[in-house]
Amino acid sequence: MGTTARDIARHVGLSVTTVSRALNDHSDVAPATKAKIRAVANQLNYHPNAAARTLKINRANALGLDIPLGLHRSYDTIWLEFIGGMAASCARHGVDLLLSATDDTERTPASFERLVRGRRVDGVVVCDIRSDDSRVNWLLESDIPFVAFGRTVGQDDYCYVDVDGAAGAQEAVQYLIRLGHTRIAYLGLDATFGFSHFRRAGYHEALHSIRAHDPELEFEGLTEETAPAVARSVLSCPNRPTAVLASADFLALAVIRAAREAGLSVPTDLSVIVFDDNPSVQREDPPLTAVSQPNRRLGEEAGELLLDRLNRPEQGPGHRLIAPSLIIRSSTGPRPRNMESEGTTATVA
Amino acid sequence: MGTTARDIARHVGLSVTTVSRALNDHSDVAPATKAKIRAVANQLNYHPNAAARTLKINRANALGLDIPLGLHRSYDTIWLEFIGGMAASCARHGVDLLLSATDDTERTPASFERLVRGRRVDGVVVCDIRSDDSRVNWLLESDIPFVAFGRTVGQDDYCYVDVDGAAGAQEAVQYLIRLGHTRIAYLGLDATFGFSHFRRAGYHEALHSIRAHDPELEFEGLTEETAPAVARSVLSCPNRPTAVLASADFLALAVIRAAREAGLSVPTDLSVIVFDDNPSVQREDPPLTAVSQPNRRLGEEAGELLLDRLNRPEQGPGHRLIAPSLIIRSSTGPRPRNMESEGTTATVA
DNA sequence: TTGTACGCGTTATCAA
DNA sequence: TTGATAACGCGTACAA
């Protein structure tokens, strides 16, 4: 069945030791022997037994990835892209990728323990970190090497990779401000999502800088069910917003639909910016201006960061905060002239 | 660091042999000892070393999944759902899932060899099988246990899981026929995709049964770039179709856009059925009637089939052909009255 | 430059 | 019912 180093040794009339050293490119093997051994290994279609290797060197040469499926956002492109990125960085470093797709709402990290303690993987990447996520401390206490994708609010003593949601929201709002908008609404998702806090913070900061923040225009905890009604009510309030920042594609679509119903056109009467550059927002009519995160790159960074910390644990916790980019399309435009500004309007360029 | 069976043995004052047997629930261990050993194992947070186990029993207890990324269809929900399904069946059987995400267009199965020969996995699931795919024979010859997701045209001596695309197309066309349509166009993708052949065959069969097949209405090899022009030309031909079966969401959307441009409304003037029930088609206005494949279930079946064949190789090649379902929404309706029927119109109920 | 001997943690065989 | 022993395939001191 499988060729072993022993088979090669017999074939070339040398010891397994020499074979092992030749294949691992040690310097104390004669170039000629090395070449010969490699040739035979090739010829016999030799592939080292990973289990034996792992057992011996006490390293699995594999990483684990815990992906949340069965989530309402599972149709987003984000997870597949993230997986692809991490797979790419793993491939680059010659390590395998183990997927643990937990689709139970219970965030049970018991399987991590099995994977790590059982030496199936050397470390794990944990996704969909919530604002307050018990898994972080659990992993820290268990002494399991890990990198989080996303971060908790107010804790910093662990490795994570994340999008700089605050910067993204800020850039989006500042762009709207430059277009003349001051009444800018925010539609957010459940606050337990890690990104909710940061996006909202960026939105706040940008609006506070021109003293235009109005709590009445700020919504969080919206769902597919509640979004349409909220969108309608926002657009029909007396001093309605002239722009909206939506934290998910379905929120933006709900706003656009509500706008159409109210006889408002996008972007003439209402500007819309959406988080996450999904195909759905690209194909919308008009195509939406979006805050885009490089999901694939995030996956790559997560893999790289984990591998780096495994090789050099003394580095301690490190973070990679990646700025999203504002992709300007056709759903944003100047503030409509006929709209009244509120009293506190700032002077803007 | 890691607790071993030896630690447990010392703790309870027994041999490693007994510990091993107790933990593997052998019958020749006294119930009392068994309980005690289990308790200690739990207390010491014991997790068996997978590498050692694999080395000894010559089984990895893991499956490999080769997913095509970097493909133009990577934003489809299909792959993530498939992964989720396979992960679920793996979890159910207590085996791990290794992901090999090849994003090179070269379909290089060399990594399979490493995975299987190196005992990292016991078998692999190979996706995105083309009509004529060299990987199949390569895997057969290499004696690597595998299950294909998708199938080649005209070869049957291997395990595969697939959607019955012919049945899906047939059902869709028959539904249109019942609505009175006879001039039904087909817009297909590249013929190298495995499903192209079968969908087209189903379309043919349904139309031949009422002698209404018109080669002029049949298109294959369409892309995002060519789709809009073809859609326009189809709708503007002298005896235009009253219904369209599109093999991908973007093809259906192109048709709908072309219809709008031509002043035709869906479904009053034109019925549209699309393959694959993606969010994009659900959210379209009007929501599209779609041929839906159970992607998650396909992943589950692939995992189950592979595990089954690994346990009972004597079973030989087995196939699981899963019927898609027609989800009727608002993009299909009766044939417009004012449309002329062609000479060969069949009598339909 | 190459070979010998040993051990990683687990399970199977056999004897007690 | 339990224990001693060997072996899975590989990598590494150490000796030659």
XYZ file of C-alpha atoms (C1' of nucleotides) in Angstrom:
730
model
C 0.000 0.000 0.000
C 1.835 3.087 1.184
C 5.523 3.496 0.553
C 7.587 4.119 3.679
C 11.060 5.455 4.234
C 12.038 1.889 4.900
C 11.092 0.867 1.382
C 13.292 3.576 -0.014
C 16.142 2.543 2.239
C 15.957 -1.015 1.009
C 15.818 0.154 -2.568
C 18.965 2.245 -2.398
C 20.777 0.016 0.085
C 21.045 2.659 2.785
C 19.587 3.133 6.242
C 16.264 4.786 7.026
C 18.181 7.433 8.906
C 19.988 8.550 5.814
C 16.779 8.503 3.864
C 15.077 10.664 6.444
C 17.921 13.130 6.460
C 18.144 13.259 2.701
C 14.447 13.951 2.291
C 14.526 16.623 4.975
C 17.439 18.210 3.183
C 19.972 17.926 6.000
C 23.455 19.163 5.226
C 25.252 16.023 6.345
C 24.242 13.870 3.419
C 26.387 13.464 0.327
C 24.824 15.328 -2.618
C 24.967 12.198 -4.715
C 23.120 10.092 -2.127
C 20.623 12.856 -1.656
C 19.875 12.949 -5.358
C 19.581 9.216 -5.591
C 17.285 8.962 -2.592
C 15.075 11.707 -3.934
C 14.871 10.027 -7.281
C 13.821 6.757 -5.737
C 11.345 8.491 -3.453
C 9.786 10.049 -6.492
C 9.779 6.830 -8.385
C 8.146 4.936 -5.543
C 5.667 7.765 -5.109
C 6.650 8.278 -1.508
C 4.670 10.529 0.795
C 5.745 10.782 4.421
C 3.252 9.507 6.944
C 1.906 12.621 8.576
C 0.775 10.802 11.688
C 4.215 9.374 12.392
C 5.793 12.719 11.749
C 3.359 14.519 14.008
C 3.845 11.984 16.732
C 7.561 12.387 16.576
C 8.017 16.117 16.285
C 4.957 16.971 18.315
C 3.523 19.287 15.685
C 0.484 18.622 13.539
C 1.335 21.031 10.765
C -2.311 21.854 10.576
C -4.568 24.694 11.622
C -8.190 24.581 12.664
C -10.872 26.947 11.477
C -14.163 27.296 13.267
C -16.767 28.762 10.956
C -20.289 29.658 12.016
C -22.820 28.185 9.655
C -26.564 27.943 10.017
C -26.322 31.611 10.797
C -28.806 33.959 9.202
C -25.947 35.622 7.397
C -24.627 32.386 5.973
C -25.429 33.394 2.431
C -23.003 36.257 2.655
C -19.929 35.887 0.556
C -17.779 36.697 3.547
C -17.284 33.218 4.927
C -16.378 31.528 1.723
C -13.926 34.277 0.906
C -12.452 34.121 4.366
C -12.041 30.370 4.076
C -10.350 30.822 0.729
C -7.895 33.301 2.182
C -6.996 31.142 5.104
C -6.682 28.115 2.854
C -4.295 30.084 0.682
C -2.042 31.072 3.557
C -2.084 27.515 4.854
C -1.150 26.184 1.453
C 1.645 28.715 1.208
C 3.133 27.410 4.436
C 2.501 23.778 3.707
C 0.096 23.214 6.567
C -3.308 21.611 6.384
C -6.607 23.205 7.217
C -9.192 21.516 9.387
C -12.679 22.853 9.235
C -14.966 22.727 12.187
C -18.339 24.027 11.125
C -20.426 24.535 14.201
C -23.993 25.206 13.330
C -25.386 25.033 16.798
C -26.139 28.324 18.405
C -24.394 27.030 21.501
C -20.879 28.259 21.121
C -19.280 25.080 22.355
C -15.523 25.170 22.083
C -15.123 21.667 23.464
C -14.185 20.441 20.037
C -11.223 22.829 20.006
C -9.879 21.074 23.017
C -10.076 17.741 21.279
C -8.412 19.103 18.172
C -5.586 20.831 19.960
C -4.947 18.392 22.785
C -5.227 15.503 20.380
C -2.591 17.164 18.227
C -4.793 17.304 15.209
C -4.058 20.997 14.865
C -1.485 23.358 16.300
C -3.895 26.233 16.759
C -7.312 27.507 15.761
C -8.965 30.502 14.165
C -12.250 31.373 15.802
C -14.808 33.373 13.870
C -17.834 35.476 14.502
C -16.576 36.844 17.804
C -19.308 38.710 19.652
C -19.029 41.951 21.574
C -18.870 39.859 24.675
C -17.734 36.382 23.846
C -16.987 33.792 26.471
C -14.905 31.776 24.058
C -12.052 34.253 24.243
C -11.367 33.802 27.922
C -12.012 30.120 27.689
C -9.379 29.780 24.991
C -6.931 31.945 26.912
C -7.362 29.895 30.062
C -7.118 26.618 28.171
C -3.837 27.743 26.745
C -4.953 26.942 23.221
C -3.137 28.948 20.574
C -5.768 30.895 18.688
C -6.493 33.904 16.565
C -9.907 35.523 16.646
C -11.611 36.928 13.588
C -13.436 39.867 15.103
C -12.973 41.219 18.588
C -14.715 41.699 21.830
C -15.359 45.167 23.178
C -12.885 46.210 25.831
C -10.418 43.345 25.918
C -7.151 43.262 24.110
C -4.933 40.524 25.485
C -5.306 38.062 22.656
C -4.540 37.795 18.972
C -7.156 39.000 16.585
C -7.690 40.056 13.018
C -10.485 42.449 12.312
C -11.876 45.061 10.031
C -11.611 48.589 11.300
C -15.348 49.111 11.303
C -15.078 52.449 13.048
C -12.820 53.794 10.331
C -15.156 52.428 7.695
C -18.221 54.058 9.180
C -16.344 57.287 9.715
C -15.141 57.411 6.142
C -18.619 56.726 4.853
C -20.202 59.444 6.969
C -17.475 61.929 6.152
C -18.085 61.299 2.492
C -21.758 62.034 2.989
C -20.887 65.162 4.916
C -18.726 66.349 2.048
C -21.758 65.855 -0.184
C -23.611 68.262 2.058
C -25.594 65.819 4.161
C -26.083 66.445 7.838
C -29.137 64.365 8.614
C -27.644 60.920 8.270
C -29.439 57.891 9.664
C -27.805 54.697 10.861
C -29.449 51.291 10.614
C -27.645 48.631 12.594
C -27.903 44.962 13.389
C -27.970 43.167 16.693
C -25.595 44.747 19.200
C -24.164 41.376 20.132
C -22.326 41.227 16.828
C -18.790 42.365 17.403
C -18.772 44.833 14.548
C -21.933 46.635 15.646
C -20.169 48.539 18.395
C -17.332 49.751 16.243
C -19.376 50.806 13.254
C -21.687 52.748 15.469
C -18.761 54.388 17.216
C -17.354 55.578 13.891
C -20.721 56.931 12.871
C -20.965 58.817 16.161
C -17.537 60.281 15.908
C -17.991 61.590 12.389
C -21.304 63.213 13.228
C -20.124 64.661 16.517
C -17.279 66.369 14.744
C -19.823 68.516 12.932
C -22.228 68.511 15.893
C -24.926 66.898 13.816
C -25.652 63.800 15.819
C -29.333 63.073 16.300
C -30.172 59.972 18.363
C -33.556 59.847 16.650
C -31.853 58.763 13.448
C -30.027 55.879 15.005
C -31.352 52.329 15.052
C -29.867 49.094 16.174
C -31.036 45.529 16.534
C -32.868 45.452 13.220
C -33.765 42.190 11.513
C -35.116 41.109 8.143
C -38.555 41.255 9.737
C -38.389 44.645 11.397
C -36.324 46.446 8.774
C -39.111 47.375 6.309
C -41.297 49.026 8.944
C -38.407 50.940 10.484
C -37.244 52.056 7.052
C -40.687 53.408 6.259
C -41.002 55.242 9.536
C -37.552 56.793 9.217
C -38.331 58.182 5.787
C -41.683 59.547 6.805
C -40.595 61.437 9.908
C -41.007 65.232 9.791
C -37.375 66.171 9.293
C -36.335 63.077 7.432
C -32.705 62.117 6.830
C -31.178 62.793 3.444
C -28.745 59.917 3.750
C -28.619 56.477 5.340
C -25.761 54.274 6.444
C -26.943 50.659 6.570
C -25.020 47.916 8.321
C -26.189 45.103 6.028
C -27.407 44.622 2.504
C -30.955 43.749 3.467
C -31.204 46.921 5.525
C -30.140 49.013 2.558
C -32.570 47.200 0.293
C -35.376 47.783 2.760
C -34.579 51.495 2.777
C -34.524 51.676 -0.987
C -37.833 49.914 -1.226
C -39.341 52.222 1.366
C -37.963 55.199 -0.534
C -39.598 54.036 -3.749
C -42.901 53.611 -1.951
C -42.589 57.143 -0.619
C -41.845 58.495 -4.071
C -38.255 59.304 -3.229
C -35.555 58.441 -5.696
C -32.031 57.271 -4.934
C -29.684 59.114 -4.975
C -31.531 62.317 -5.919
C -33.659 62.477 -2.794
C -31.835 60.015 -0.609
C -28.258 58.757 -0.474
C -27.549 55.229 0.733
C -24.298 53.628 1.821
C -24.172 49.992 2.780
C -21.726 47.856 4.703
C -20.306 44.832 2.914
C -19.928 44.760 -0.810
C -22.038 41.733 -1.641
C -23.185 40.845 -5.144
C -26.705 41.835 -4.104
C -25.684 45.460 -3.589
C -23.550 45.542 -6.706
C -26.472 44.439 -8.822
C -29.033 46.683 -7.211
C -30.508 49.442 -9.298
C -28.766 51.798 -8.777
C -25.599 49.966 -7.717
C -24.863 50.886 -4.130
C -21.979 52.821 -2.677
C -20.485 50.359 -0.216
C -17.984 49.957 2.573
C -16.058 46.949 1.395
C -13.979 44.630 3.531
C -11.275 42.478 2.002
C -12.623 39.184 3.296
C -10.136 37.034 1.537
C -7.271 39.066 2.871
C -8.680 38.836 6.374
C -8.575 35.073 6.093
C -5.017 35.217 4.889
C -3.984 37.497 7.722
C -5.647 35.259 10.280
C -3.708 32.263 9.010
C -0.440 34.159 8.847
C -0.865 35.639 12.302
C -1.608 32.267 13.829
C 1.357 30.620 12.161
C 3.567 33.478 13.241
C 2.512 33.173 16.874
C 2.966 29.423 16.792
C 6.519 29.851 15.605
C 7.312 32.718 17.921
C 5.074 32.559 20.980
C 7.193 35.130 22.758
C 5.671 37.827 20.535
C 2.565 37.914 22.674
C -0.845 39.075 21.489
C -0.801 40.895 18.190
C -3.590 42.484 16.243
C -4.189 43.164 12.607
C -6.762 45.827 12.011
C -7.577 46.177 8.366
C -9.179 49.279 6.923
C -12.188 48.762 4.678
C -12.517 50.830 1.552
C -15.356 53.008 0.389
C -16.498 52.001 -3.063
C -18.410 54.874 -4.559
C -21.205 53.893 -6.906
C -24.506 55.464 -7.827
C -26.542 55.437 -4.633
C -24.944 58.554 -3.188
C -25.213 62.128 -4.321
C -25.406 65.728 -3.083
C -27.900 66.683 -0.416
C -31.182 67.638 -2.083
C -31.426 71.456 -2.296
C -34.973 71.692 -1.142
C -34.336 69.939 2.155
C -34.272 72.145 5.206
C -31.133 71.943 7.245
C -31.532 71.744 10.943
C -30.297 74.540 13.166
C -26.887 73.099 13.892
C -25.789 72.697 10.304
C -22.047 72.929 10.044
C -20.243 74.679 7.261
C -18.899 72.072 4.950
C -16.715 72.259 1.902
C 1.316 19.706 28.625
C -0.899 17.009 27.146
C -2.266 14.214 29.270
C -1.498 10.721 27.959
C -2.929 7.328 28.669
C 0.209 6.706 30.671
C -0.671 9.514 33.056
C -4.046 7.987 33.640
C -2.488 4.559 34.184
C -0.181 5.941 36.845
C -3.063 7.742 38.477
C -5.246 4.691 38.847
C -2.407 2.236 39.363
C -3.200 0.156 36.283
C -1.491 -0.521 32.982
C -1.833 1.578 29.844
C -3.309 -1.437 28.130
C -6.226 -1.511 30.506
C -6.661 2.210 30.216
C -6.795 1.976 26.456
C -9.310 -0.801 26.554
C -11.447 0.951 29.108
C -11.582 4.148 27.106
C -12.389 2.269 23.929
C -15.177 0.509 25.764
C -13.906 -3.018 25.329
C -15.979 -5.709 26.978
C -13.138 -7.336 28.838
C -12.699 -4.621 31.431
C -14.401 -4.713 34.802
C -17.200 -2.164 34.938
C -15.774 -0.691 38.106
C -12.334 -0.150 36.582
C -13.914 1.246 33.486
C -15.811 3.824 35.480
C -12.799 4.749 37.523
C -10.581 5.161 34.475
C -13.160 7.264 32.735
C -13.533 9.466 35.739
C -9.810 10.049 35.941
C -9.575 10.639 32.224
C -12.192 13.291 32.549
C -10.561 14.798 35.560
C -7.184 14.982 33.850
C -8.833 16.381 30.736
C -7.517 13.561 28.619
C -7.780 13.637 24.851
C -6.261 10.780 22.887
C -3.409 11.690 20.610
C -4.866 11.415 17.143
C -1.481 11.008 15.497
C -0.553 8.021 17.601
C -3.946 6.487 17.062
C -3.789 7.000 13.319
C -0.307 5.574 13.166
C -1.393 2.492 15.012
C -4.735 1.681 13.449
C -3.854 3.002 10.025
C -6.909 5.193 9.776
C -6.950 8.964 9.905
C -10.579 9.363 10.881
C -10.686 12.347 8.627
C -12.064 13.187 5.209
C -10.740 15.625 2.657
C -12.832 18.098 0.727
C -11.550 19.776 -2.386
C -13.519 22.925 -3.056
C -13.022 25.118 -6.099
C -12.596 28.732 -5.115
C -11.530 31.649 -7.244
C -14.182 30.425 -9.605
C -16.565 32.892 -11.159
C -19.397 31.198 -9.357
C -17.697 31.454 -5.988
C -20.261 33.898 -4.703
C -22.972 31.325 -5.067
C -24.362 30.009 -1.853
C -23.831 26.478 -3.077
C -20.321 25.906 -1.839
C -20.792 27.151 1.656
C -23.950 25.131 2.011
C -22.257 22.056 0.638
C -19.396 22.497 3.076
C -21.859 22.851 5.916
C -23.587 19.631 4.935
C -20.412 17.660 4.676
C -19.171 19.110 7.955
C -22.398 17.984 9.576
C -22.098 14.412 8.374
C -18.458 14.334 9.426
C -19.354 15.618 12.865
C -22.072 13.020 13.147
C -19.559 10.259 12.546
C -16.812 11.783 14.641
C -14.391 12.291 11.792
C -12.527 15.461 10.962
C -12.800 17.475 7.796
C -9.769 18.713 5.934
C -10.293 21.460 3.443
C -8.186 21.758 0.380
C -9.185 24.898 -1.444
C -7.586 24.873 -4.840
C -7.956 28.188 -6.537
C -5.706 27.509 -9.445
C -7.466 26.747 -12.674
C -5.105 23.837 -13.090
C -6.959 20.965 -11.558
C -3.975 19.480 -9.829
C -4.887 16.506 -7.697
C -1.329 16.012 -6.508
C -2.329 17.281 -3.111
C -4.845 14.454 -2.796
C -2.052 12.013 -3.111
C -0.176 13.672 -0.292
C -3.249 13.733 1.896
C -4.246 10.160 1.308
C -0.851 8.499 1.128
C 0.314 10.505 4.098
C -2.689 9.230 6.028
C -4.020 12.652 6.755
C -7.385 11.607 5.367
C -9.044 8.327 4.512
C -10.729 9.610 1.385
C -11.685 12.756 -0.466
C -14.698 14.485 -1.928
C -13.936 16.172 -5.217
C -16.155 18.992 -6.407
C -16.986 20.791 -9.594
C -16.605 17.750 -11.798
C -16.652 18.694 -15.469
C -18.354 16.891 -18.334
C -14.999 15.428 -19.153
C -12.790 15.511 -16.102
C -9.376 13.891 -16.015
C -9.397 13.823 -12.239
C -11.864 10.964 -12.167
C -9.680 8.490 -13.959
C -6.634 9.756 -12.159
C -8.277 9.072 -8.813
C -9.494 5.667 -9.931
C -6.045 4.673 -11.097
C -4.399 6.040 -7.990
C -6.685 3.901 -5.900
C -7.694 6.854 -3.773
C -11.099 6.472 -2.153
C -13.223 9.324 -3.378
C -16.703 10.598 -4.017
C -17.346 13.104 -6.758
C -19.832 15.919 -6.442
C -21.106 16.122 -9.992
C -20.451 13.633 -12.725
C -18.805 13.247 -16.043
C -20.829 12.460 -19.146
C -20.729 8.815 -20.109
C -18.790 7.213 -17.295
C -20.281 5.510 -14.323
C -17.700 3.393 -12.562
C -17.105 5.631 -9.585
C -18.985 7.049 -6.628
C -20.777 10.288 -7.132
C -23.429 12.488 -5.672
C -25.264 14.793 -8.000
C -28.381 16.743 -8.670
C -30.670 15.254 -11.264
C -30.406 18.253 -13.546
C -32.280 16.534 -16.347
C -35.262 15.920 -14.089
C -35.105 19.499 -12.883
C -35.097 20.950 -16.387
C -37.816 18.579 -17.474
C -40.040 19.492 -14.575
C -39.528 23.173 -15.247
C -40.344 22.879 -18.935
C -43.336 20.666 -18.283
C -44.651 23.249 -15.889
C -44.298 25.886 -18.592
C -46.031 23.609 -21.068
C -48.931 23.184 -18.681
C -49.153 26.961 -18.605
C -49.602 26.881 -22.355
C -46.087 27.782 -23.462
C -44.537 26.092 -26.441
C -41.858 28.528 -27.468
C -39.468 28.075 -24.573
C -35.879 29.297 -24.789
C -32.931 27.819 -22.956
C -29.936 29.881 -21.848
C -27.034 27.761 -20.720
C -23.529 28.151 -19.392
C -20.274 26.717 -20.604
C -20.680 23.141 -21.802
C -17.674 22.008 -19.821
C -19.667 22.300 -16.615
C -20.944 18.883 -15.710
C -24.517 20.021 -15.176
C -24.825 21.734 -18.577
C -25.249 18.477 -20.435
C -27.941 17.097 -18.179
C -30.007 20.236 -17.906
C -30.018 20.616 -21.634
C -30.980 16.977 -22.079
C -33.982 17.432 -19.800
C -35.018 20.536 -21.689
C -34.777 18.638 -24.980
C -36.752 15.713 -23.765
C -39.620 17.778 -22.423
C -39.893 19.768 -25.631
C -39.551 16.776 -27.925
C -42.433 15.090 -26.169
C -44.685 17.821 -27.523
C -42.679 18.198 -30.736
C -41.933 21.816 -29.973
C -38.177 21.850 -29.962
C -36.648 24.744 -31.847
C -32.837 24.837 -31.962
C -32.999 28.564 -32.597
C -34.138 29.085 -29.032
C -31.278 27.211 -27.470
C -28.088 28.880 -26.315
C -25.097 27.563 -24.473
C -21.749 28.942 -23.413
C -23.122 32.241 -22.209
C -21.174 34.450 -19.826
C -21.823 37.573 -17.768
C -20.450 39.523 -20.716
C -22.376 37.918 -23.540
C -25.656 37.349 -21.713
C -27.231 40.811 -22.113
C -26.789 40.918 -25.888
C -28.078 37.397 -26.378
C -31.052 38.096 -24.129
C -31.949 41.140 -26.189
C -31.644 39.325 -29.479
C -33.736 36.410 -28.271
C -36.570 38.679 -27.220
C -36.517 40.648 -30.419
C -36.613 37.776 -32.871
C -39.725 37.535 -35.064
C -41.433 34.656 -33.307
C -40.065 35.316 -29.847
C -40.280 32.815 -26.992
C -42.937 33.286 -24.338
C -40.849 31.595 -21.670
C -37.194 31.188 -20.773
C -35.325 28.614 -18.769
C -32.051 30.112 -17.526
C -29.221 28.027 -16.150
C -27.898 30.696 -13.784
C -29.155 33.682 -11.878
C -27.257 36.222 -13.934
C -28.741 34.801 -17.115
C -32.248 35.184 -15.744
C -31.511 38.717 -14.596
C -30.157 39.586 -18.029
C -33.357 38.309 -19.603
C -35.520 40.276 -17.236
C -33.570 43.424 -17.895
C -33.817 42.879 -21.630
C -37.540 42.299 -21.272
C -37.986 45.585 -19.431
C -36.072 47.382 -22.123
C -38.322 45.829 -24.747
C -41.418 46.863 -22.865
C -42.298 43.314 -21.905
C -43.416 42.569 -18.396
C -42.708 39.453 -16.369
C -44.685 37.232 -16.088
C -47.486 38.727 -18.202
C -45.543 38.764 -21.456
C -42.688 36.471 -20.559
C -42.240 33.673 -18.047
C -38.833 33.020 -16.535
C -37.531 30.015 -14.618
C -34.048 29.997 -13.219
C -31.714 27.286 -11.994
C -30.420 27.579 -8.445
C -32.421 29.297 -5.795
C -29.954 31.976 -4.744
C -30.900 34.958 -2.604
C -30.512 37.132 -5.690
C -33.406 35.419 -7.430
C -35.552 35.339 -4.318
C -35.212 39.071 -3.909
C -35.735 39.949 -7.544
C -38.868 41.847 -8.480
C -40.841 39.737 -9.155
C -39.354 36.857 -7.161
C -38.353 34.148 -9.596
C -39.684 30.672 -10.025
C -36.631 28.523 -9.494
C -35.263 25.012 -9.747
C -33.748 24.558 -6.317
C -31.103 22.064 -5.337
C -30.634 21.017 -1.733
C -26.971 21.965 -1.507
C -26.583 21.204 2.128
C -28.093 17.793 1.707
C -25.787 17.095 -1.222
C -22.848 17.781 1.067
C -24.277 15.484 3.680
C -24.825 12.723 1.160
C -21.318 13.062 -0.191
C -19.880 12.658 3.287
C -22.129 9.743 4.113
C -21.449 7.972 0.837
C -17.708 8.315 1.256
C -17.777 7.040 4.831
C -19.966 4.167 3.765
C -17.602 3.120 1.004
C -14.624 3.393 3.316
C -16.257 1.035 5.752
C -17.547 -1.342 3.125
C -15.366 -1.116 0.028
C -16.928 -4.244 -1.394
C -20.049 -2.231 -2.209
C -18.417 -0.819 -5.305
C -19.393 2.436 -6.984
C -22.659 3.888 -5.790
C -24.504 6.971 -6.868
C -26.881 9.318 -5.205
C -28.923 11.335 -7.637
C -30.995 13.911 -5.877
C -34.018 15.515 -7.462
C -34.218 19.288 -7.355
C -37.550 20.917 -6.628
C -39.439 23.524 -8.567
C -40.241 26.504 -6.408
C -43.052 28.412 -8.007
C -42.972 32.138 -7.454
C -44.147 35.087 -9.474
C -42.053 35.053 -12.624
C -44.147 32.443 -14.394
C -47.647 32.682 -15.752
C -49.906 31.570 -18.611
C -48.816 32.039 -22.191
C -49.887 35.479 -23.399
C -53.073 35.170 -25.456
C -52.020 37.423 -28.250
C -48.929 35.392 -29.089
C -49.165 33.323 -32.231
C -48.471 29.654 -31.774
C -46.223 28.012 -34.274
C -47.524 25.390 -36.626
C -46.523 22.417 -34.595
C -48.301 23.463 -31.421
C -49.304 20.463 -29.422
C -52.573 20.158 -27.633
C -51.976 20.711 -23.976
C -54.187 20.546 -20.952
C 29.289 10.860 5.617
C 26.473 6.987 7.298
C 24.366 3.585 10.696
C 22.469 2.026 15.401
C 19.275 2.536 18.873
C 15.535 4.612 20.865
C 11.138 6.921 21.647
C 6.809 9.644 20.351
C 1.352 7.504 22.279
C -1.517 4.265 20.994
C -3.560 -0.428 20.139
C -3.280 -5.579 19.377
C -1.499 -10.054 20.601
C -0.644 -13.130 23.818
C 0.169 -14.905 28.264
C -1.010 -14.811 33.107
C -10.007 -9.460 34.127
C -5.361 -7.548 33.678
C -0.380 -6.833 32.178
C 3.928 -7.225 29.488
C 5.529 -6.658 24.913
C 5.722 -5.288 20.301
C 4.705 -2.498 16.525
C 2.881 1.519 13.559
C 6.710 5.246 10.586
C 9.486 8.748 11.481
C 13.315 11.842 13.437
C 17.379 12.432 16.281
C 21.365 11.564 19.703
C 25.198 9.301 19.453
C 28.612 6.272 17.757
C 31.345 4.732 13.908
